[in-house]
Coordinates of C-alpha atoms in Angstrom, one line a residue:
M1 CA 97.9 159.6 106.4
A2 CA 94.6 161.3 106.5
N3 CA 91.3 159.5 105.8
Q4 CA 90.9 159.1 101.9
Q5 CA 88.6 157.6 99.6
L6 CA 90.0 155.6 96.9
T7 CA 88.6 156.1 93.3
P8 CA 87.6 152.9 91.4
E9 CA 90.6 153.2 89.2
Q10 CA 92.9 153.8 92.4
M11 CA 91.3 150.5 93.8
K12 CA 92.2 148.7 90.5
V13 CA 95.9 149.3 90.7
F14 CA 96.3 149.4 94.6
N15 CA 99.3 147.0 95.2
K16 CA 99.1 145.6 91.7
A17 CA 102.9 145.2 91.4
L18 CA 102.9 143.5 94.6
E19 CA 100.1 141.2 93.6
E20 CA 102.2 140.4 90.5
R21 CA 105.0 139.4 92.8
I22 CA 103.1 137.3 94.9
T23 CA 101.7 135.3 92.1
E24 CA 105.3 134.7 90.9
A25 CA 106.3 133.7 94.2
N26 CA 103.4 131.1 94.5
E27 CA 104.4 129.7 91.0
D28 CA 108.1 129.5 92.3
K29 CA 108.3 125.7 93.5
T30 CA 111.6 126.5 95.4
K31 CA 109.5 129.3 97.5
T32 CA 112.8 131.5 97.4
K33 CA 110.8 134.4 95.8
W34 CA 108.6 134.5 98.7
K35 CA 111.6 135.3 101.0
K36 CA 111.9 138.6 98.6
V37 CA 108.2 139.2 98.7
L38 CA 107.5 138.9 102.5
P39 CA 109.4 142.2 103.5
D40 CA 107.4 144.0 101.0
L41 CA 104.0 142.4 102.1
M42 CA 104.8 143.3 105.7
A43 CA 105.5 146.8 104.9
A44 CA 102.3 147.1 102.7
D45 CA 99.0 148.6 103.6
V46 CA 96.2 146.0 103.1
F47 CA 92.5 145.7 103.5
A48 CA 90.4 143.7 106.1
V49 CA 86.8 143.6 106.5
A50 CA 87.2 145.2 110.1
A51 CA 86.6 147.9 112.4
L52 CA 88.0 149.4 115.7
G53 CA 86.1 147.9 118.5
D54 CA 84.9 149.5 121.6
K55 CA 87.0 147.1 124.0
T56 CA 90.9 147.8 124.7
D57 CA 93.6 145.8 125.6
A58 CA 95.9 145.9 128.8
N59 CA 97.9 148.8 127.2
G60 CA 94.8 150.9 126.2
N61 CA 94.8 150.2 122.5
R62 CA 91.4 149.7 120.9
L63 CA 90.9 146.0 119.8
L64 CA 90.0 145.2 116.2
N65 CA 86.9 143.3 115.3
V66 CA 87.6 141.5 112.1
M67 CA 85.5 139.2 109.9
M68 CA 86.2 135.4 110.1
M69 CA 85.8 132.8 107.2
T70 CA 85.1 129.3 107.8
N71 CA 86.0 126.7 105.0
K72 CA 84.2 123.4 104.3
D73 CA 86.2 121.5 107.0
G74 CA 85.2 124.1 109.7
Q75 CA 88.6 125.9 109.9
Q76 CA 88.5 129.7 110.5
A77 CA 90.6 132.1 109.0
I78 CA 90.7 135.9 108.7
P79 CA 90.7 137.2 105.2
F80 CA 92.8 140.1 104.2
F81 CA 93.4 141.8 100.7
T82 CA 95.8 143.5 98.8
S83 CA 92.9 145.8 97.3
P84 CA 89.5 146.5 97.9
N85 CA 88.6 144.8 94.5
R86 CA 89.7 141.6 95.7
M87 CA 87.0 141.4 98.3
S88 CA 84.5 140.7 95.7
V89 CA 85.1 137.0 96.7
L90 CA 82.9 137.6 99.8
A91 CA 80.1 139.2 97.8
T92 CA 76.7 137.5 97.7
P93 CA 73.6 138.6 95.6
D94 CA 72.3 140.0 98.7
H95 CA 75.6 141.4 100.3
K96 CA 77.8 143.2 98.0
T97 CA 79.3 145.9 100.2
F98 CA 81.6 145.7 103.1
N99 CA 83.1 148.0 105.7
C100 CA 86.9 147.6 105.2
M101 CA 89.9 149.0 106.7
K102 CA 93.2 149.8 105.4
I103 CA 96.0 148.7 107.6
N104 CA 99.7 147.9 107.5
T105 CA 100.1 144.0 107.3
T106 CA 102.5 144.1 110.4
R107 CA 99.9 145.8 112.4
L108 CA 97.3 143.5 111.1
F109 CA 99.3 140.5 112.0
N110 CA 100.0 141.9 115.4
A111 CA 96.4 142.6 116.1
I112 CA 95.2 139.0 115.1
K113 CA 97.7 137.1 117.2
G114 CA 96.8 133.4 117.3
K115 CA 94.5 133.2 114.4
T116 CA 95.2 132.0 110.9
A117 CA 94.9 134.7 108.0
V118 CA 94.5 134.0 104.4
L119 CA 95.7 136.7 101.7
N120 CA 93.4 137.3 98.8
P121 CA 91.4 133.9 99.2
G122 CA 90.7 132.1 96.1
S123 CA 93.2 134.1 94.0
T124 CA 96.4 133.2 92.3
C125 CA 98.2 135.9 94.6
G126 CA 96.8 134.4 97.7
R127 CA 98.5 132.6 100.6
V128 CA 97.6 131.2 104.0
F129 CA 99.5 132.5 107.1
T130 CA 99.7 130.4 110.4
P131 CA 99.8 131.9 113.6
F132 CA 103.4 130.9 114.2
E133 CA 104.5 132.4 110.7
M134 CA 102.7 135.6 111.5
N135 CA 104.2 136.0 115.1
L136 CA 107.8 135.6 113.5
L137 CA 106.9 138.1 110.7
V138 CA 105.9 140.6 113.2
M139 CA 108.9 140.0 115.3
E140 CA 111.1 140.6 112.2
N141 CA 109.2 143.8 111.5
K142 CA 108.5 145.0 114.9
D143 CA 109.9 148.4 113.6
Q144 CA 106.6 149.0 111.8
L145 CA 105.0 148.8 115.2
E146 CA 107.1 151.2 116.9
V147 CA 105.9 153.9 114.8
K148 CA 103.6 157.1 116.3
P149 CA 100.1 155.7 117.1
A150 CA 98.3 154.5 113.8
P151 CA 96.3 157.1 112.0
A152 CA 92.5 156.7 111.9
P153 CA 91.5 154.0 109.7
T154 CA 91.1 154.8 106.1
P155 CA 87.6 153.7 104.9
A156 CA 87.5 152.3 101.4
P157 CA 84.5 153.0 99.3
T158 CA 82.0 150.1 99.6
D159 CA 79.8 150.8 96.8
T160 CA 82.2 149.7 94.1
L161 CA 83.6 146.6 95.3
V162 CA 81.7 144.3 93.1
E163 CA 81.0 145.3 89.5
E164 CA 77.5 144.7 88.5

């Protein structure tokens, strides 16, 4: 996929059906709905406050620099979002725009091994993923990683993340 800019309308509907299914799965006390949502989440493109860094791993792949959040208990997690509009929870009066990267969930989880991640923090369509769980999900979806080299990151517009 070539680099593209999402319009504000496209941002509002990006992954909307997936968000609705995640909300339903969170309301399901048996957690059986999550088993049906996870494959779709792992195949989906999501957004992270991130950029490709200058450093590379042992295979020559550029490392991903990602934003970390710290909760009131001092625990750190990497936030990621189903749409750029969900990123508004990060906004402050002085900081309303962010550099974000659209990336496949499996690729993101593979890139942040050993870290905790939180999907749509503070939202009804959110969820915390432990490093162990993410590792299992990456192994189950490794076919997503074997695709030709990832296209250049698609920048999302940063001037419309938070409505005034």
